[in-house]
Amino acid sequence: MMSPEHELWACALHVEKEHGDRAPEFIAERVRTLAMTGDMLGVERWQAIADKFDQLQAGFPSQPQ
């Protein structure tokens, strides 16, 4: 079973693979859509995915726990 932390990393990697250079826009759109519908748990999840994605792009992700 995957830990919640590993799941976030997996999501960030999937977004990177599927959306390439447009991944930041995709993530931002997900956050906006979720916020507009009042899904704050969804917003928090996608913000966490965005954080992992940013770490991947920076080239030095912190170690998943």
PDB file of N, CA and C in Angstrom:
ATOM      1  N   MET A   1       0.837  -1.182   0.000  1.00  0.00           N
ATOM      2  CA  MET A   1       0.000   0.000   0.000  1.00  0.00           C
ATOM      3  C   MET A   1       0.881   1.245   0.000  1.00  0.00           C
ATOM      4  N   MET A   2       0.469   2.232  -0.770  1.00  0.00           N
ATOM      5  CA  MET A   2       1.241   3.453  -0.923  1.00  0.00           C
ATOM      6  C   MET A   2       0.893   4.433   0.198  1.00  0.00           C
ATOM      7  N   SER A   3       1.913   5.064   0.772  1.00  0.00           N
ATOM      8  CA  SER A   3       1.669   6.078   1.803  1.00  0.00           C
ATOM      9  C   SER A   3       1.095   7.338   1.140  1.00  0.00           C
ATOM     10  N   PRO A   4       0.425   8.183   1.905  1.00  0.00           N
ATOM     11  CA  PRO A   4      -0.091   9.430   1.336  1.00  0.00           C
ATOM     12  C   PRO A   4       1.011  10.286   0.700  1.00  0.00           C
ATOM     13  N   GLU A   5       2.190  10.290   1.315  1.00  0.00           N
ATOM     14  CA  GLU A   5       3.318  11.057   0.770  1.00  0.00           C
ATOM     15  C   GLU A   5       3.755  10.500  -0.587  1.00  0.00           C
ATOM     16  N   HIS A   6       3.858   9.179  -0.674  1.00  0.00           N
ATOM     17  CA  HIS A   6       4.237   8.559  -1.942  1.00  0.00           C
ATOM     18  C   HIS A   6       3.169   8.801  -3.009  1.00  0.00           C
ATOM     19  N   GLU A   7       1.920   8.826  -2.598  1.00  0.00           N
ATOM     20  CA  GLU A   7       0.829   9.081  -3.536  1.00  0.00           C
ATOM     21  C   GLU A   7       0.946  10.481  -4.140  1.00  0.00           C
ATOM     22  N   LEU A   8       1.311  11.462  -3.320  1.00  0.00           N
ATOM     23  CA  LEU A   8       1.499  12.826  -3.831  1.00  0.00           C
ATOM     24  C   LEU A   8       2.629  12.874  -4.855  1.00  0.00           C
ATOM     25  N   TRP A   9       3.741  12.178  -4.555  1.00  0.00           N
ATOM     26  CA  TRP A   9       4.856  12.124  -5.506  1.00  0.00           C
ATOM     27  C   TRP A   9       4.422  11.456  -6.803  1.00  0.00           C
ATOM     28  N   ALA A  10       3.663  10.383  -6.693  1.00  0.00           N
ATOM     29  CA  ALA A  10       3.187   9.677  -7.886  1.00  0.00           C
ATOM     30  C   ALA A  10       2.300  10.593  -8.726  1.00  0.00           C
ATOM     31  N   CYS A  11       1.435  11.353  -8.086  1.00  0.00           N
ATOM     32  CA  CYS A  11       0.574  12.293  -8.808  1.00  0.00           C
ATOM     33  C   CYS A  11       1.403  13.368  -9.509  1.00  0.00           C
ATOM     34  N   ALA A  12       2.386  13.906  -8.807  1.00  0.00           N
ATOM     35  CA  ALA A  12       3.234  14.940  -9.402  1.00  0.00           C
ATOM     36  C   ALA A  12       3.991  14.391 -10.615  1.00  0.00           C
ATOM     37  N   LEU A  13       4.498  13.183 -10.507  1.00  0.00           N
ATOM     38  CA  LEU A  13       5.195  12.562 -11.639  1.00  0.00           C
ATOM     39  C   LEU A  13       4.251  12.312 -12.809  1.00  0.00           C
ATOM     40  N   HIS A  14       3.034  11.892 -12.509  1.00  0.00           N
ATOM     41  CA  HIS A  14       2.041  11.647 -13.564  1.00  0.00           C
ATOM     42  C   HIS A  14       1.698  12.951 -14.287  1.00  0.00           C
ATOM     43  N   VAL A  15       1.481  14.013 -13.521  1.00  0.00           N
ATOM     44  CA  VAL A  15       1.162  15.307 -14.128  1.00  0.00           C
ATOM     45  C   VAL A  15       2.320  15.767 -15.011  1.00  0.00           C
ATOM     46  N   GLU A  16       3.537  15.597 -14.519  1.00  0.00           N
ATOM     47  CA  GLU A  16       4.718  15.973 -15.304  1.00  0.00           C
ATOM     48  C   GLU A  16       4.764  15.199 -16.618  1.00  0.00           C
ATOM     49  N   LYS A  17       4.525  13.909 -16.554  1.00  0.00           N
ATOM     50  CA  LYS A  17       4.576  13.059 -17.744  1.00  0.00           C
ATOM     51  C   LYS A  17       3.453  13.388 -18.726  1.00  0.00           C
ATOM     52  N   GLU A  18       2.246  13.568 -18.217  1.00  0.00           N
ATOM     53  CA  GLU A  18       1.084  13.789 -19.077  1.00  0.00           C
ATOM     54  C   GLU A  18       1.005  15.194 -19.658  1.00  0.00           C
ATOM     55  N   HIS A  19       1.476  16.202 -18.922  1.00  0.00           N
ATOM     56  CA  HIS A  19       1.253  17.585 -19.330  1.00  0.00           C
ATOM     57  C   HIS A  19       2.520  18.346 -19.678  1.00  0.00           C
ATOM     58  N   GLY A  20       3.671  17.778 -19.392  1.00  0.00           N
ATOM     59  CA  GLY A  20       4.940  18.401 -19.779  1.00  0.00           C
ATOM     60  C   GLY A  20       5.041  19.855 -19.379  1.00  0.00           C
ATOM     61  N   ASP A  21       5.375  20.706 -20.340  1.00  0.00           N
ATOM     62  CA  ASP A  21       5.566  22.134 -20.073  1.00  0.00           C
ATOM     63  C   ASP A  21       4.295  22.830 -19.617  1.00  0.00           C
ATOM     64  N   ARG A  22       3.153  22.230 -19.906  1.00  0.00           N
ATOM     65  CA  ARG A  22       1.871  22.836 -19.515  1.00  0.00           C
ATOM     66  C   ARG A  22       1.401  22.375 -18.137  1.00  0.00           C
ATOM     67  N   ALA A  23       2.201  21.589 -17.454  1.00  0.00           N
ATOM     68  CA  ALA A  23       1.810  21.068 -16.140  1.00  0.00           C
ATOM     69  C   ALA A  23       1.488  22.169 -15.135  1.00  0.00           C
ATOM     70  N   PRO A  24       2.269  23.235 -15.036  1.00  0.00           N
ATOM     71  CA  PRO A  24       1.914  24.284 -14.064  1.00  0.00           C
ATOM     72  C   PRO A  24       0.526  24.882 -14.324  1.00  0.00           C
ATOM     73  N   GLU A  25       0.197  25.082 -15.591  1.00  0.00           N
ATOM     74  CA  GLU A  25      -1.123  25.607 -15.930  1.00  0.00           C
ATOM     75  C   GLU A  25      -2.219  24.606 -15.582  1.00  0.00           C
ATOM     76  N   PHE A  26      -1.960  23.328 -15.833  1.00  0.00           N
ATOM     77  CA  PHE A  26      -2.932  22.290 -15.499  1.00  0.00           C
ATOM     78  C   PHE A  26      -3.195  22.276 -13.993  1.00  0.00           C
ATOM     79  N   ILE A  27      -2.129  22.311 -13.205  1.00  0.00           N
ATOM     80  CA  ILE A  27      -2.262  22.292 -11.751  1.00  0.00           C
ATOM     81  C   ILE A  27      -3.016  23.531 -11.273  1.00  0.00           C
ATOM     82  N   ALA A  28      -2.660  24.688 -11.788  1.00  0.00           N
ATOM     83  CA  ALA A  28      -3.332  25.928 -11.385  1.00  0.00           C
ATOM     84  C   ALA A  28      -4.821  25.876 -11.710  1.00  0.00           C
ATOM     85  N   GLU A  29      -5.159  25.333 -12.865  1.00  0.00           N
ATOM     86  CA  GLU A  29      -6.562  25.218 -13.249  1.00  0.00           C
ATOM     87  C   GLU A  29      -7.320  24.280 -12.313  1.00  0.00           C
ATOM     88  N   ARG A  30      -6.691  23.178 -11.928  1.00  0.00           N
ATOM     89  CA  ARG A  30      -7.329  22.250 -10.978  1.00  0.00           C
ATOM     90  C   ARG A  30      -7.600  22.960  -9.659  1.00  0.00           C
ATOM     91  N   VAL A  31      -6.625  23.706  -9.160  1.00  0.00           N
ATOM     92  CA  VAL A  31      -6.790  24.421  -7.897  1.00  0.00           C
ATOM     93  C   VAL A  31      -7.920  25.446  -8.019  1.00  0.00           C
ATOM     94  N   ARG A  32      -7.935  26.210  -9.115  1.00  0.00           N
ATOM     95  CA  ARG A  32      -8.988  27.217  -9.320  1.00  0.00           C
ATOM     96  C   ARG A  32     -10.370  26.575  -9.372  1.00  0.00           C
ATOM     97  N   THR A  33     -10.501  25.501 -10.138  1.00  0.00           N
ATOM     98  CA  THR A  33     -11.794  24.837 -10.282  1.00  0.00           C
ATOM     99  C   THR A  33     -12.282  24.296  -8.942  1.00  0.00           C
ATOM    100  N   LEU A  34     -11.410  23.649  -8.222  1.00  0.00           N
ATOM    101  CA  LEU A  34     -11.787  23.107  -6.911  1.00  0.00           C
ATOM    102  C   LEU A  34     -12.162  24.222  -5.936  1.00  0.00           C
ATOM    103  N   ALA A  35     -11.424  25.315  -5.960  1.00  0.00           N
ATOM    104  CA  ALA A  35     -11.725  26.435  -5.071  1.00  0.00           C
ATOM    105  C   ALA A  35     -13.090  27.038  -5.404  1.00  0.00           C
ATOM    106  N   MET A  36     -13.386  27.156  -6.687  1.00  0.00           N
ATOM    107  CA  MET A  36     -14.666  27.730  -7.101  1.00  0.00           C
ATOM    108  C   MET A  36     -15.844  26.852  -6.689  1.00  0.00           C
ATOM    109  N   THR A  37     -15.620  25.552  -6.578  1.00  0.00           N
ATOM    110  CA  THR A  37     -16.700  24.652  -6.165  1.00  0.00           C
ATOM    111  C   THR A  37     -16.722  24.453  -4.658  1.00  0.00           C
ATOM    112  N   GLY A  38     -15.787  25.086  -3.947  1.00  0.00           N
ATOM    113  CA  GLY A  38     -15.757  24.991  -2.496  1.00  0.00           C
ATOM    114  C   GLY A  38     -15.113  23.727  -1.954  1.00  0.00           C
ATOM    115  N   ASP A  39     -14.404  22.989  -2.808  1.00  0.00           N
ATOM    116  CA  ASP A  39     -13.745  21.750  -2.381  1.00  0.00           C
ATOM    117  C   ASP A  39     -12.368  22.072  -1.810  1.00  0.00           C
ATOM    118  N   MET A  40     -12.341  22.497  -0.555  1.00  0.00           N
ATOM    119  CA  MET A  40     -11.083  22.927   0.035  1.00  0.00           C
ATOM    120  C   MET A  40     -10.129  21.769   0.297  1.00  0.00           C
ATOM    121  N   LEU A  41     -10.649  20.578   0.542  1.00  0.00           N
ATOM    122  CA  LEU A  41      -9.761  19.412   0.675  1.00  0.00           C
ATOM    123  C   LEU A  41      -9.079  19.124  -0.661  1.00  0.00           C
ATOM    124  N   GLY A  42      -9.820  19.267  -1.745  1.00  0.00           N
ATOM    125  CA  GLY A  42      -9.234  19.100  -3.075  1.00  0.00           C
ATOM    126  C   GLY A  42      -8.177  20.146  -3.356  1.00  0.00           C
ATOM    127  N   VAL A  43      -8.456  21.373  -2.958  1.00  0.00           N
ATOM    128  CA  VAL A  43      -7.486  22.461  -3.122  1.00  0.00           C
ATOM    129  C   VAL A  43      -6.203  22.131  -2.364  1.00  0.00           C
ATOM    130  N   GLU A  44      -6.345  21.699  -1.118  1.00  0.00           N
ATOM    131  CA  GLU A  44      -5.161  21.356  -0.317  1.00  0.00           C
ATOM    132  C   GLU A  44      -4.366  20.230  -0.966  1.00  0.00           C
ATOM    133  N   ARG A  45      -5.064  19.224  -1.469  1.00  0.00           N
ATOM    134  CA  ARG A  45      -4.382  18.096  -2.119  1.00  0.00           C
ATOM    135  C   ARG A  45      -3.601  18.569  -3.344  1.00  0.00           C
ATOM    136  N   TRP A  46      -4.245  19.382  -4.192  1.00  0.00           N
ATOM    137  CA  TRP A  46      -3.555  19.841  -5.392  1.00  0.00           C
ATOM    138  C   TRP A  46      -2.442  20.833  -5.077  1.00  0.00           C
ATOM    139  N   GLN A  47      -2.562  21.572  -3.997  1.00  0.00           N
ATOM    140  CA  GLN A  47      -1.452  22.427  -3.580  1.00  0.00           C
ATOM    141  C   GLN A  47      -0.272  21.571  -3.134  1.00  0.00           C
ATOM    142  N   ALA A  48      -0.555  20.453  -2.473  1.00  0.00           N
ATOM    143  CA  ALA A  48       0.518  19.536  -2.064  1.00  0.00           C
ATOM    144  C   ALA A  48       1.163  18.898  -3.292  1.00  0.00           C
ATOM    145  N   ILE A  49       0.356  18.545  -4.282  1.00  0.00           N
ATOM    146  CA  ILE A  49       0.897  18.002  -5.533  1.00  0.00           C
ATOM    147  C   ILE A  49       1.753  19.059  -6.219  1.00  0.00           C
ATOM    148  N   ALA A  50       1.281  20.301  -6.222  1.00  0.00           N
ATOM    149  CA  ALA A  50       2.048  21.398  -6.819  1.00  0.00           C
ATOM    150  C   ALA A  50       3.402  21.555  -6.137  1.00  0.00           C
ATOM    151  N   ASP A  51       3.429  21.416  -4.817  1.00  0.00           N
ATOM    152  CA  ASP A  51       4.687  21.500  -4.081  1.00  0.00           C
ATOM    153  C   ASP A  51       5.650  20.400  -4.527  1.00  0.00           C
ATOM    154  N   LYS A  52       5.157  19.182  -4.649  1.00  0.00           N
ATOM    155  CA  LYS A  52       6.009  18.072  -5.105  1.00  0.00           C
ATOM    156  C   LYS A  52       6.478  18.323  -6.538  1.00  0.00           C
ATOM    157  N   PHE A  53       5.576  18.791  -7.386  1.00  0.00           N
ATOM    158  CA  PHE A  53       5.936  19.093  -8.766  1.00  0.00           C
ATOM    159  C   PHE A  53       7.044  20.147  -8.812  1.00  0.00           C
ATOM    160  N   ASP A  54       6.905  21.200  -8.012  1.00  0.00           N
ATOM    161  CA  ASP A  54       7.935  22.249  -7.972  1.00  0.00           C
ATOM    162  C   ASP A  54       9.279  21.683  -7.539  1.00  0.00           C
ATOM    163  N   GLN A  55       9.261  20.769  -6.580  1.00  0.00           N
ATOM    164  CA  GLN A  55      10.507  20.142  -6.139  1.00  0.00           C
ATOM    165  C   GLN A  55      11.123  19.307  -7.257  1.00  0.00           C
ATOM    166  N   LEU A  56      10.283  18.608  -8.004  1.00  0.00           N
ATOM    167  CA  LEU A  56      10.799  17.835  -9.147  1.00  0.00           C
ATOM    168  C   LEU A  56      11.458  18.760 -10.164  1.00  0.00           C
ATOM    169  N   GLN A  57      10.806  19.871 -10.442  1.00  0.00           N
ATOM    170  CA  GLN A  57      11.329  20.808 -11.425  1.00  0.00           C
ATOM    171  C   GLN A  57      12.626  21.453 -10.969  1.00  0.00           C
ATOM    172  N   ALA A  58      12.756  21.631  -9.659  1.00  0.00           N
ATOM    173  CA  ALA A  58      13.974  22.230  -9.109  1.00  0.00           C
ATOM    174  C   ALA A  58      15.138  21.231  -9.113  1.00  0.00           C
ATOM    175  N   GLY A  59      14.813  19.947  -9.277  1.00  0.00           N
ATOM    176  CA  GLY A  59      15.854  18.945  -9.373  1.00  0.00           C
ATOM    177  C   GLY A  59      16.348  18.391  -8.058  1.00  0.00           C
ATOM    178  N   PHE A  60      15.702  18.746  -6.968  1.00  0.00           N
ATOM    179  CA  PHE A  60      16.147  18.208  -5.677  1.00  0.00           C
ATOM    180  C   PHE A  60      14.936  17.924  -4.776  1.00  0.00           C
ATOM    181  N   PRO A  61      14.142  16.940  -5.155  1.00  0.00           N
ATOM    182  CA  PRO A  61      12.997  16.620  -4.300  1.00  0.00           C
ATOM    183  C   PRO A  61      13.434  16.125  -2.927  1.00  0.00           C
ATOM    184  N   SER A  62      12.660  16.510  -1.918  1.00  0.00           N
ATOM    185  CA  SER A  62      12.926  15.960  -0.584  1.00  0.00           C
ATOM    186  C   SER A  62      12.542  14.495  -0.592  1.00  0.00           C
ATOM    187  N   GLN A  63      13.132  13.744   0.288  1.00  0.00           N
ATOM    188  CA  GLN A  63      12.885  12.314   0.321  1.00  0.00           C
ATOM    189  C   GLN A  63      11.488  12.001   0.845  1.00  0.00           C
ATOM    190  N   PRO A  64      10.710  11.208   0.091  1.00  0.00           N
ATOM    191  CA  PRO A  64       9.404  10.790   0.605  1.00  0.00           C
ATOM    192  C   PRO A  64       9.584   9.954   1.867  1.00  0.00           C
ATOM    193  N   GLN A  65       8.631  10.072   2.783  1.00  0.00           N
ATOM    194  CA  GLN A  65       8.739   9.341   4.044  1.00  0.00           C
ATOM    195  C   GLN A  65       7.826   8.149   4.045  1.00  0.00           C
TER     196      GLN A  65
END
